Amino acid sequence: MTVATGARRAASPALERYEAVIGIEVHCQPKTASKLFCRCRADYDGAPPNSLVCPVCLGLPGVLPVLNRRAVEHVLRVGLAIGATIPAVTRWDRKNYFYPDLPKGYQISQYQIPLAADGRLVVETSEGPLTVRIRRAHLEEDTAKLVHADLDGRAVSLVDFNRSGAPLMEIVTEPDIRTAEGARRYAEELQLLLRTIGASDADMERGQLRVEANVSVRPRGSTELGTRIEIKNMNSFRSVERAIAHEIERQVAALEAGEPLRQETRGWDENRGLTYVMRVKESEDDYRYFPEPDLPPLRIDPAWLEAIRTELPELPAARRARYRDVLGLPPADAAVIVGDLEATALFETLLAAGSPPKAAANWVTGEYLRHRKGGSVPAERLAPARLGPELARLIALVEAGRLTLANAKAILAAHLEGGEAVETLAAGYERIDDAAAIERIVDEVLAANPAAVADVRSGKDQAVRFLVGQVMKATRGQANAARAEAAIRSRLGQADGAQGPTGPAAADQGPTDPAAADPGAEPSP
Ligand code: ADP
Ligand code: MG
Ligand code: ZN
């Protein structure tokens, strides 16, 4: 087992002597229409600089903040989903500091009494389940954005206030994580939870989810905490894992070399694969927190909290367990479906339409995700509400034995490409089971392939496969492959009980897979 990552890399003996301790701070944008204390639009992504501003979020004198109820609701939703304690009364605190991205000179935040405290999230890792205690989740306002630019050869710093005053949720864990993989998995599971409950879109690339990691190392067996280093600028889950793994190795190497570690903030350089010093913490920041005089304490109405609790959807962990334990899906399939909200919605639509869970799961984790990732299908055709009923009909046709699996896949592809109804497309693909019809085609194929017939007669059994392939080709994959094979063998005097319709060739995906027999076969309407 390696200290650094869950990845298969050989750990150095020094790494083995240390244990990493990791705590994660996540900032995420709650999904609201307006900012936290004013009516400006909160979705600033892509808007022209300084187009979403007003006296409140510009910090002009004489204005008063008015709290956004929906932002509070989202934090409460998160609090309930992680089993946190919600205080009956909370309040706002002023965090004072000077920086050009903070026009008021203070940020309205929560210090003493967060909206949610003492929750937990259980995540699956390659080493088993990991329980991460969540110390707190609170609400605060975001800062403006500094843009460092080149203006006619002059290096300038510009300020875009569109983000100023947008709501921000901060979620802080206890230092419970021990591996880089565990940290990545925690961040991924938190993103899934936020999306599932609708609290945030939590898109890392769009800055809606920002992950910071606090990392320290200590000799194995020690219970004291080592000097922690904070890592910023990790823009993907992969960077979270890489940055932490690198940082653990760096710290162990430093300690082994007798160099003391300083408490500092380091940035992750994705291209060079290393962390660099951003700033050294010489003393504790003094934010001179005090209760925000412009906002009254916030009382959480128990009835409101109860209503939010009642409306919470099924959470990812419970859903995975249900798919595994009640529907009997393999754990890997359950994880793939639950990890993707669109896949989950499609799967649920199929279940509601009566598709058998196993078959539905195969189609979702297989063909559906393959087509979606292929990127060439228009998004609206993949929408669960639209695709679900069509796919359910297709699955029913396969279940009823009226379509081969390979042809069902071709029909789905045709449906996604041209939008025609599955039922219309399937009409041209019904499986041919009729013995007389199959024999007629077999006779034609045998007559057209004398060399293969001679091969079979001289004992070359693989020639049977070739002939079955020709039958499938002639029927565009519609023939019942097992029956075709039986008919060929009986015509050529090779009849053999073991090769009947229930023999190995009966498998839909076997060597007589029509797609394999004729990769060029195009579905036609
Ligand atoms: P701050 O007040 O500076 O934000 P906190 O004590 O609140 O610091 O901790 C911030 C994060 O760092 C938390 O997620 C916490 O679990 C984590 N943390 C604290 N001490 C350590 C440590 N020695 N090693 C690793 N993580 C730590
Ligand atoms: Mg902090
Ligand atoms: Zn505003």
Coordinates of C-alpha atoms and ligand atoms in Angstrom, one line a residue:
M1 CA 0.0 0.0 0.0
T2 CA 1.4 3.4 -0.9
V3 CA 1.1 6.5 1.2
A4 CA 1.1 8.9 -1.7
T5 CA -1.7 7.8 -3.9
G6 CA -4.0 4.9 -4.5
A7 CA -2.2 4.6 -7.8
R8 CA -0.1 1.6 -8.6
R9 CA 3.3 3.2 -8.1
A10 CA 6.0 1.7 -6.0
A11 CA 6.3 3.8 -2.8
S12 CA 9.8 4.6 -1.6
P13 CA 10.7 3.1 1.8
A14 CA 10.7 6.7 3.2
L15 CA 7.1 7.3 2.0
E16 CA 6.1 4.0 3.7
R17 CA 7.3 5.4 7.1
Y18 CA 5.0 8.4 6.9
E19 CA 1.3 8.9 7.0
A20 CA -0.4 11.8 5.1
V21 CA -3.1 13.9 6.8
I22 CA -5.4 15.8 4.5
G23 CA -8.3 18.2 5.0
I24 CA -10.3 19.6 2.1
E25 CA -11.9 23.1 1.8
V26 CA -14.4 23.4 -1.0
H27 CA -16.0 26.6 -2.2
C28 CA -19.0 26.2 -4.4
Q29 CA -21.5 28.5 -6.1
P30 CA -25.1 27.8 -4.9
K31 CA -27.5 27.8 -7.8
T32 CA -29.4 31.1 -7.4
A33 CA -30.8 33.6 -9.8
S34 CA -29.4 36.7 -8.0
K35 CA -26.4 37.5 -5.9
L36 CA -26.3 37.0 -2.1
F37 CA -27.3 40.5 -1.0
C38 CA -28.6 42.3 -4.1
R39 CA -30.7 41.6 -7.2
C40 CA -27.8 41.4 -9.7
R41 CA -27.7 38.3 -11.8
A42 CA -25.6 35.6 -10.1
D43 CA -24.7 33.7 -13.3
Y44 CA -21.8 35.9 -14.3
D45 CA -20.1 33.3 -16.6
G46 CA -19.5 34.9 -20.0
A47 CA -21.1 38.3 -19.2
P48 CA -19.2 41.4 -20.3
P49 CA -17.0 42.7 -17.4
N50 CA -18.8 44.9 -14.9
S51 CA -22.2 44.5 -16.5
L52 CA -23.7 42.7 -13.5
V53 CA -23.2 45.3 -10.8
C54 CA -25.1 47.7 -8.5
P55 CA -24.3 49.9 -5.6
V56 CA -24.6 47.0 -3.2
C57 CA -22.1 44.7 -4.8
L58 CA -19.9 47.6 -5.7
G59 CA -19.7 48.4 -2.0
L60 CA -20.9 52.0 -2.4
P61 CA -21.7 53.9 0.8
G62 CA -25.2 54.0 2.1
V63 CA -26.5 50.7 0.9
L64 CA -27.9 47.8 2.8
P65 CA -27.7 44.1 2.1
V66 CA -30.9 42.0 1.7
L67 CA -30.4 38.3 2.1
N68 CA -31.2 35.8 -0.7
R69 CA -33.4 33.1 0.8
R70 CA -32.6 30.6 -1.9
A71 CA -28.9 30.7 -1.2
V72 CA -29.6 29.9 2.5
E73 CA -31.9 27.1 1.4
H74 CA -29.2 25.5 -0.7
V75 CA -26.7 25.4 2.3
L76 CA -29.5 23.9 4.5
R77 CA -30.1 21.3 1.8
V78 CA -26.4 20.4 1.9
G79 CA -26.4 20.4 5.7
L80 CA -29.3 17.9 5.8
A81 CA -27.8 15.7 3.1
I82 CA -24.6 15.3 5.0
G83 CA -26.4 14.8 8.3
A84 CA -25.2 18.0 9.8
T85 CA -26.6 20.0 12.8
I86 CA -28.5 23.1 11.8
P87 CA -28.6 25.8 14.4
A88 CA -32.0 27.4 15.4
V89 CA -30.4 30.8 15.1
T90 CA -27.3 31.8 13.1
R91 CA -25.8 35.1 12.3
W92 CA -23.5 37.0 9.9
D93 CA -20.0 38.1 10.6
R94 CA -17.8 40.7 9.0
K95 CA -14.4 39.4 7.9
N96 CA -12.2 42.5 7.4
Y97 CA -9.3 42.7 5.0
F98 CA -8.0 45.0 2.3
Y99 CA -7.7 43.8 -1.2
P100 CA -8.7 45.4 -4.5
D101 CA -11.2 42.5 -5.2
L102 CA -13.2 43.4 -2.1
P103 CA -14.7 46.9 -2.5
K104 CA -16.3 47.2 0.9
G105 CA -13.0 46.2 2.7
Y106 CA -14.9 43.4 4.4
Q107 CA -16.7 40.2 3.4
I108 CA -20.0 39.2 4.9
S109 CA -19.4 35.6 6.0
Q110 CA -20.2 33.2 8.9
Y111 CA -17.7 32.6 11.6
Q112 CA -19.0 31.6 15.0
I113 CA -22.2 29.8 13.9
P114 CA -22.1 28.2 10.5
L115 CA -25.4 27.2 8.8
A116 CA -24.4 23.6 9.1
A117 CA -21.9 21.8 11.4
D118 CA -20.7 18.3 12.1
G119 CA -21.8 16.3 9.1
R120 CA -20.2 13.5 7.2
L121 CA -19.8 12.0 3.7
V122 CA -18.9 8.4 3.1
V123 CA -16.9 7.8 -0.1
E124 CA -15.8 4.6 -1.8
T125 CA -12.1 4.3 -2.4
S126 CA -9.9 1.4 -3.8
E127 CA -9.1 0.7 -0.2
G128 CA -12.7 0.5 0.9
P129 CA -15.2 3.0 2.3
L130 CA -13.9 6.2 3.9
T131 CA -15.9 8.4 6.2
V132 CA -15.0 12.0 6.0
R133 CA -16.3 14.2 8.8
I134 CA -17.4 17.6 7.6
R135 CA -16.7 20.3 10.2
R136 CA -18.9 23.0 8.7
A137 CA -20.7 24.4 5.7
H138 CA -21.4 28.1 5.7
L139 CA -22.5 30.9 3.4
E140 CA -20.5 34.0 2.4
E141 CA -20.2 36.4 -0.5
D142 CA -17.7 36.0 -3.3
T143 CA -15.1 38.6 -4.2
A144 CA -14.6 40.4 -7.5
K145 CA -12.2 39.0 -10.0
L146 CA -8.7 40.5 -10.7
V147 CA -7.6 40.2 -14.3
H148 CA -3.9 40.6 -14.9
A149 CA -3.6 41.8 -18.5
D150 CA -1.3 43.5 -20.9
L151 CA -2.7 46.9 -22.0
D152 CA -0.7 48.4 -24.9
G153 CA 2.5 46.9 -23.5
R154 CA 1.8 47.9 -19.9
A155 CA 1.1 45.2 -17.3
V156 CA -2.1 46.2 -15.6
S157 CA -4.5 44.6 -13.1
L158 CA -8.2 45.1 -14.0
V159 CA -11.1 44.4 -11.7
D160 CA -14.3 42.7 -12.9
F161 CA -17.1 43.1 -10.3
N162 CA -19.6 40.7 -11.8
R163 CA -18.6 38.0 -9.3
S164 CA -18.6 40.5 -6.4
G165 CA -21.3 39.5 -3.9
A166 CA -22.3 36.3 -5.7
P167 CA -23.1 33.6 -3.1
L168 CA -20.5 31.1 -2.1
M169 CA -20.8 28.1 0.1
E170 CA -17.7 26.9 2.0
I171 CA -17.5 23.3 3.0
V172 CA -14.6 22.3 5.3
T173 CA -13.7 18.7 6.4
E174 CA -11.9 17.5 9.4
P175 CA -8.4 16.2 8.6
D176 CA -9.7 12.7 8.0
I177 CA -8.3 11.8 4.6
R178 CA -5.1 9.8 4.3
T179 CA -4.4 9.4 0.6
A180 CA -4.5 11.6 -2.6
E181 CA -7.0 9.2 -4.0
G182 CA -9.3 9.6 -1.0
A183 CA -9.1 13.4 -1.5
R184 CA -10.1 13.1 -5.1
R185 CA -12.9 10.7 -4.3
Y186 CA -14.2 13.0 -1.6
A187 CA -14.3 15.9 -4.0
E188 CA -16.0 13.9 -6.7
E189 CA -18.6 12.5 -4.3
L190 CA -19.3 16.0 -2.9
Q191 CA -19.8 17.3 -6.5
L192 CA -22.2 14.5 -7.2
L193 CA -24.1 15.2 -4.0
L194 CA -24.3 19.0 -4.7
R195 CA -25.7 18.2 -8.2
T196 CA -28.1 15.6 -7.0
I197 CA -29.8 17.9 -4.5
G198 CA -29.7 20.8 -7.0
A199 CA -27.6 23.0 -4.7
S200 CA -25.0 23.8 -7.3
D201 CA -23.9 22.9 -10.9
A202 CA -20.5 22.4 -9.3
D203 CA -18.6 22.6 -12.6
M204 CA -14.9 22.7 -11.8
E205 CA -13.9 24.1 -15.2
R206 CA -16.3 27.0 -14.8
G207 CA -15.1 27.8 -11.3
Q208 CA -18.3 26.7 -9.6
L209 CA -16.4 24.2 -7.5
R210 CA -13.0 25.1 -6.2
V211 CA -11.0 22.6 -4.2
E212 CA -8.2 23.5 -1.8
A213 CA -6.3 20.8 0.1
N214 CA -4.5 21.1 3.4
V215 CA -1.7 18.5 3.5
S216 CA 0.7 17.4 6.2
V217 CA 2.7 14.3 6.9
R218 CA 3.7 12.6 10.1
P219 CA 5.6 9.4 11.1
R220 CA 3.3 6.4 11.0
G221 CA 1.9 5.7 14.4
S222 CA 2.2 9.4 15.5
T223 CA -1.1 11.1 16.6
E224 CA 0.3 14.6 16.4
L225 CA -0.5 16.7 13.4
G226 CA 2.4 17.9 11.2
T227 CA 2.9 21.3 9.7
R228 CA 0.2 21.8 7.1
I229 CA 0.6 23.2 3.6
E230 CA -2.4 24.5 1.7
I231 CA -2.6 23.8 -2.0
K232 CA -4.6 26.0 -4.4
N233 CA -5.2 26.2 -8.2
M234 CA -6.2 22.6 -8.8
N235 CA -8.6 22.8 -11.7
S236 CA -9.7 19.2 -12.1
F237 CA -10.2 16.1 -10.0
R238 CA -7.1 14.7 -11.6
S239 CA -5.1 17.7 -10.5
V240 CA -6.4 17.3 -7.0
E241 CA -5.0 13.8 -6.9
R242 CA -1.7 14.6 -8.6
A243 CA -1.0 17.8 -6.6
I244 CA -1.6 16.0 -3.3
A245 CA 0.5 13.0 -4.2
H246 CA 3.3 15.3 -5.3
E247 CA 3.0 17.4 -2.1
I248 CA 3.2 14.3 0.1
E249 CA 6.3 13.2 -1.6
R250 CA 7.8 16.6 -1.4
Q251 CA 7.1 16.9 2.3
V252 CA 8.5 13.5 3.1
A253 CA 11.6 14.2 1.2
A254 CA 12.1 17.5 3.0
L255 CA 11.7 15.9 6.4
E256 CA 14.0 13.0 5.5
A257 CA 16.6 15.6 4.5
G258 CA 16.2 17.3 7.8
E259 CA 14.6 20.4 6.4
P260 CA 11.8 21.8 8.6
L261 CA 8.5 22.6 6.8
R262 CA 6.9 26.0 7.1
Q263 CA 3.2 26.6 7.0
E264 CA 2.6 28.1 3.6
T265 CA 0.2 28.3 0.7
R266 CA 1.4 26.6 -2.5
G267 CA 0.0 26.6 -6.0
W268 CA -0.3 23.6 -8.3
D269 CA 1.5 23.9 -11.6
E270 CA -0.4 21.4 -13.9
N271 CA 2.2 21.5 -16.7
R272 CA 5.3 21.0 -14.6
G273 CA 3.5 18.6 -12.2
L274 CA 4.7 20.3 -9.0
T275 CA 3.6 22.8 -6.3
Y276 CA 5.3 26.2 -5.8
V277 CA 5.2 28.7 -2.9
M278 CA 2.5 31.3 -3.3
R279 CA 2.8 32.9 0.2
V280 CA 4.2 32.0 3.5
K281 CA 2.1 32.4 6.6
E282 CA 4.2 34.2 9.2
S283 CA 1.4 35.0 11.5
E284 CA -2.3 34.2 11.7
D285 CA -4.4 36.5 9.5
D286 CA -6.2 39.0 11.7
Y287 CA -9.6 39.4 10.1
R288 CA -11.1 41.3 13.2
Y289 CA -14.4 39.4 12.8
F290 CA -17.4 41.0 14.4
P291 CA -21.2 40.5 14.0
E292 CA -22.4 42.1 10.9
P293 CA -24.4 45.1 12.0
D294 CA -26.4 45.5 8.7
L295 CA -28.1 42.1 9.0
P296 CA -30.2 40.7 11.9
P297 CA -29.5 37.2 13.2
L298 CA -31.1 34.5 11.0
R299 CA -33.7 32.3 12.6
I300 CA -34.2 29.0 10.8
D301 CA -38.0 28.2 10.9
P302 CA -38.2 24.5 11.8
A303 CA -41.2 24.1 9.4
W304 CA -39.0 25.4 6.6
L305 CA -36.2 23.1 7.5
E306 CA -38.6 20.2 7.6
A307 CA -40.0 21.1 4.2
I308 CA -36.5 21.1 2.7
R309 CA -35.8 17.7 4.3
T310 CA -38.9 16.2 2.9
E311 CA -38.1 17.4 -0.6
L312 CA -34.6 16.0 -0.6
P313 CA -34.2 13.5 -3.5
E314 CA -32.7 10.0 -3.0
L315 CA -29.0 10.6 -2.3
P316 CA -26.2 9.0 -4.3
A317 CA -25.1 6.5 -1.6
A318 CA -28.7 5.3 -1.0
R319 CA -29.3 5.1 -4.7
R320 CA -26.2 2.9 -5.3
A321 CA -27.2 0.6 -2.5
R322 CA -30.7 0.3 -3.9
Y323 CA -29.5 -0.5 -7.4
R324 CA -27.1 -3.1 -6.0
D325 CA -29.2 -4.7 -3.2
V326 CA -32.8 -4.3 -4.5
L327 CA -32.3 -4.3 -8.3
G328 CA -29.3 -6.7 -8.3
L329 CA -27.0 -4.6 -10.4
P330 CA -23.3 -5.3 -10.2
P331 CA -21.7 -2.6 -8.0
A332 CA -19.6 -1.2 -10.9
D333 CA -22.7 -0.6 -13.0
A334 CA -24.5 1.0 -10.1
A335 CA -21.6 3.3 -9.5
V336 CA -21.4 4.3 -13.2
I337 CA -25.1 5.1 -13.5
V338 CA -25.4 6.9 -10.1
G339 CA -22.2 8.9 -10.9
D340 CA -23.9 10.5 -13.9
L341 CA -27.2 12.4 -13.4
E342 CA -28.3 12.0 -17.0
A343 CA -27.6 8.3 -17.0
T344 CA -29.5 8.0 -13.7
A345 CA -32.5 9.8 -15.2
L346 CA -32.5 7.6 -18.3
F347 CA -32.2 4.4 -16.2
E348 CA -35.1 5.5 -14.0
T349 CA -37.2 6.3 -17.1
L350 CA -36.5 2.8 -18.4
L351 CA -37.4 1.2 -15.1
A352 CA -40.6 3.2 -15.0
A353 CA -41.4 1.9 -18.5
G354 CA -41.0 -1.7 -17.3
S355 CA -37.6 -2.6 -18.7
P356 CA -35.8 -5.3 -16.7
P357 CA -33.1 -3.6 -14.5
K358 CA -30.2 -5.7 -15.8
A359 CA -31.0 -5.1 -19.4
A360 CA -31.7 -1.4 -18.8
A361 CA -28.3 -1.0 -17.0
N362 CA -26.5 -2.7 -19.8
W363 CA -28.0 -0.3 -22.4
V364 CA -27.3 2.7 -20.2
T365 CA -23.7 1.9 -19.3
G366 CA -23.0 0.5 -22.8
E367 CA -24.6 2.0 -25.9
Y368 CA -26.1 5.2 -24.3
L369 CA -22.8 6.4 -22.8
R370 CA -20.9 5.3 -25.9
H371 CA -23.1 7.4 -28.1
R372 CA -23.1 10.3 -25.7
K373 CA -19.3 10.4 -25.4
G374 CA -19.0 10.0 -29.1
G375 CA -20.3 13.5 -29.3
S376 CA -22.0 13.3 -32.7
V377 CA -25.6 12.8 -31.5
P378 CA -27.6 16.0 -30.9
A379 CA -28.1 16.5 -27.2
E380 CA -31.9 16.7 -27.4
R381 CA -32.0 13.1 -28.9
L382 CA -30.1 11.9 -25.9
A383 CA -32.3 13.7 -23.3
P384 CA -33.7 11.0 -20.9
A385 CA -37.3 12.1 -21.3
R386 CA -37.1 11.7 -25.1
L387 CA -34.8 8.7 -25.4
G388 CA -36.2 6.8 -22.5
P389 CA -39.5 5.7 -24.0
E390 CA -37.8 4.8 -27.4
L391 CA -35.1 2.8 -25.7
A392 CA -37.7 1.0 -23.5
R393 CA -39.6 -0.1 -26.6
L394 CA -36.3 -1.4 -28.1
I395 CA -35.5 -3.3 -25.0
A396 CA -39.0 -4.8 -25.0
L397 CA -38.5 -6.0 -28.6
V398 CA -35.2 -7.7 -27.6
E399 CA -36.7 -9.2 -24.5
A400 CA -39.6 -10.6 -26.6
G401 CA -37.1 -12.2 -28.9
R402 CA -38.2 -10.2 -31.9
L403 CA -34.9 -8.4 -32.4
T404 CA -31.3 -9.6 -32.1
L405 CA -29.2 -7.6 -29.7
A406 CA -26.9 -6.6 -32.6
N407 CA -29.8 -5.3 -34.7
A408 CA -31.2 -3.5 -31.7
K409 CA -27.9 -1.7 -31.3
A410 CA -28.1 -0.8 -35.0
I411 CA -31.6 0.5 -34.6
L412 CA -30.6 2.7 -31.6
A413 CA -27.8 4.1 -33.7
A414 CA -30.2 4.8 -36.5
H415 CA -32.7 6.4 -34.2
L416 CA -30.1 8.6 -32.6
E417 CA -28.7 9.6 -36.1
G418 CA -32.0 10.3 -37.9
G419 CA -34.6 10.6 -35.1
E420 CA -37.0 8.1 -36.6
A421 CA -39.1 6.1 -34.1
V422 CA -37.7 2.8 -32.9
E423 CA -40.9 1.1 -33.9
T424 CA -40.6 2.2 -37.5
L425 CA -37.0 1.3 -37.7
A426 CA -37.5 -2.1 -36.1
A427 CA -40.1 -3.2 -38.7
G428 CA -37.3 -3.8 -41.1
Y429 CA -35.3 -5.8 -38.6
E430 CA -37.6 -8.4 -37.1
R431 CA -35.8 -11.5 -36.3
I432 CA -36.4 -14.4 -38.7
D433 CA -37.3 -17.5 -36.7
D434 CA -39.4 -19.2 -39.3
A435 CA -37.8 -22.6 -40.2
A436 CA -39.0 -22.6 -43.8
A437 CA -37.8 -19.1 -44.4
I438 CA -34.4 -19.8 -42.9
E439 CA -34.0 -23.0 -44.9
R440 CA -34.8 -21.1 -48.1
I441 CA -32.0 -18.6 -47.4
V442 CA -29.6 -21.4 -46.4
D443 CA -30.2 -23.2 -49.7
E444 CA -29.4 -20.0 -51.6
V445 CA -26.2 -19.4 -49.6
L446 CA -25.0 -23.0 -50.0
A447 CA -25.6 -22.8 -53.7
A448 CA -23.6 -19.5 -54.0
N449 CA -20.7 -20.8 -51.9
P450 CA -19.6 -24.2 -53.3
A451 CA -16.0 -23.8 -52.0
A452 CA -17.2 -23.3 -48.4
V453 CA -19.6 -26.2 -48.7
A454 CA -16.7 -28.4 -49.9
D455 CA -14.7 -27.3 -46.9
V456 CA -17.4 -28.2 -44.5
R457 CA -17.8 -31.6 -46.1
S458 CA -14.0 -32.2 -45.8
G459 CA -14.3 -31.4 -42.0
K460 CA -13.3 -27.8 -41.8
D461 CA -15.7 -26.7 -39.2
Q462 CA -14.9 -23.0 -39.4
A463 CA -16.4 -22.9 -42.8
V464 CA -19.8 -23.4 -41.1
R465 CA -19.2 -20.0 -39.4
F466 CA -18.5 -18.4 -42.7
L467 CA -21.8 -19.8 -44.1
V468 CA -23.7 -18.6 -41.1
G469 CA -22.2 -15.2 -41.6
Q470 CA -23.4 -15.3 -45.2
V471 CA -26.9 -16.0 -44.0
M472 CA -26.8 -13.2 -41.6
K473 CA -25.5 -10.9 -44.4
A474 CA -28.3 -12.0 -46.7
T475 CA -30.8 -11.2 -44.0
R476 CA -29.1 -8.0 -42.7
G477 CA -28.6 -9.8 -39.4
Q478 CA -32.3 -10.7 -39.0
A479 CA -31.9 -14.5 -39.1
N480 CA -32.0 -16.5 -35.9
A481 CA -28.3 -17.4 -36.1
A482 CA -28.6 -20.6 -34.1
R483 CA -31.3 -21.9 -36.4
A484 CA -29.4 -20.9 -39.5
E485 CA -26.4 -22.9 -38.2
A486 CA -28.6 -25.9 -37.4
A487 CA -30.1 -25.7 -40.9
I488 CA -26.7 -25.5 -42.5
R489 CA -25.4 -28.5 -40.6
S490 CA -28.4 -30.6 -41.3
R491 CA -28.3 -29.7 -45.1
L492 CA -24.6 -30.7 -45.2
G493 CA -25.1 -33.9 -43.1
Q494 CA -23.3 -32.5 -40.1
A495 CA -26.4 -32.5 -37.8
D496 CA -25.3 -32.9 -34.3
G497 CA -27.5 -32.5 -31.2
A498 CA -25.0 -30.3 -29.4
Q499 CA -25.1 -27.7 -32.2
G500 CA -28.8 -27.1 -32.0
P501 CA -30.5 -23.8 -31.4
T502 CA -29.4 -23.9 -27.8
G503 CA -25.8 -24.6 -28.7
P504 CA -23.0 -22.2 -28.4
A505 CA -23.9 -20.4 -31.6
A506 CA -27.2 -19.4 -30.1
A507 CA -25.5 -16.5 -28.3
D508 CA -26.5 -13.3 -29.9
Q509 CA -23.1 -11.9 -29.7
G510 CA -21.2 -15.0 -30.6
P511 CA -19.1 -15.7 -33.7
T512 CA -22.2 -15.4 -35.8
D513 CA -22.8 -11.8 -34.7
P514 CA -24.2 -10.2 -37.8
A515 CA -22.3 -7.1 -37.2
A516 CA -19.1 -9.1 -37.2
A517 CA -20.2 -11.1 -40.3
D518 CA -20.8 -7.9 -42.2
P519 CA -19.4 -4.8 -40.7
G520 CA -20.6 -2.8 -43.7
A521 CA -24.2 -3.6 -43.2
E522 CA -26.1 -0.4 -42.9
P523 CA -29.5 -0.2 -41.2
S524 CA -32.0 1.1 -43.7
P525 CA -35.5 2.4 -42.9
Ligands
ADP1 P1 -8.0 27.8 8.8 O1 -8.7 28.4 10.0 O2 -6.7 28.4 8.5 O3 -8.9 27.7 7.6 P2 -8.6 25.2 9.8 O4 -8.0 24.8 11.1 O5 -10.0 25.6 9.8 O6 -7.7 26.3 9.3 O7 -8.4 24.1 8.8 C1 -8.6 24.2 7.5 C2 -8.5 22.8 6.9 O8 -7.2 22.2 7.1 C3 -9.5 21.8 7.4 O9 -10.0 21.1 6.4 C4 -8.7 21.0 8.4 O10 -9.2 19.7 8.4 C5 -7.4 20.9 7.7 N1 -6.2 20.8 8.6 C6 -6.0 21.4 9.8 N2 -4.8 21.0 10.3 C7 -4.3 20.1 9.4 C8 -3.1 19.4 9.4 N3 -2.1 19.5 10.3 N4 -2.8 18.6 8.3 C9 -3.7 18.5 7.3 N5 -4.9 19.2 7.3 C10 -5.2 20.0 8.3
MG2 MG -10.3 28.1 6.1
ZN3 ZN -25.4 43.9 -7.2

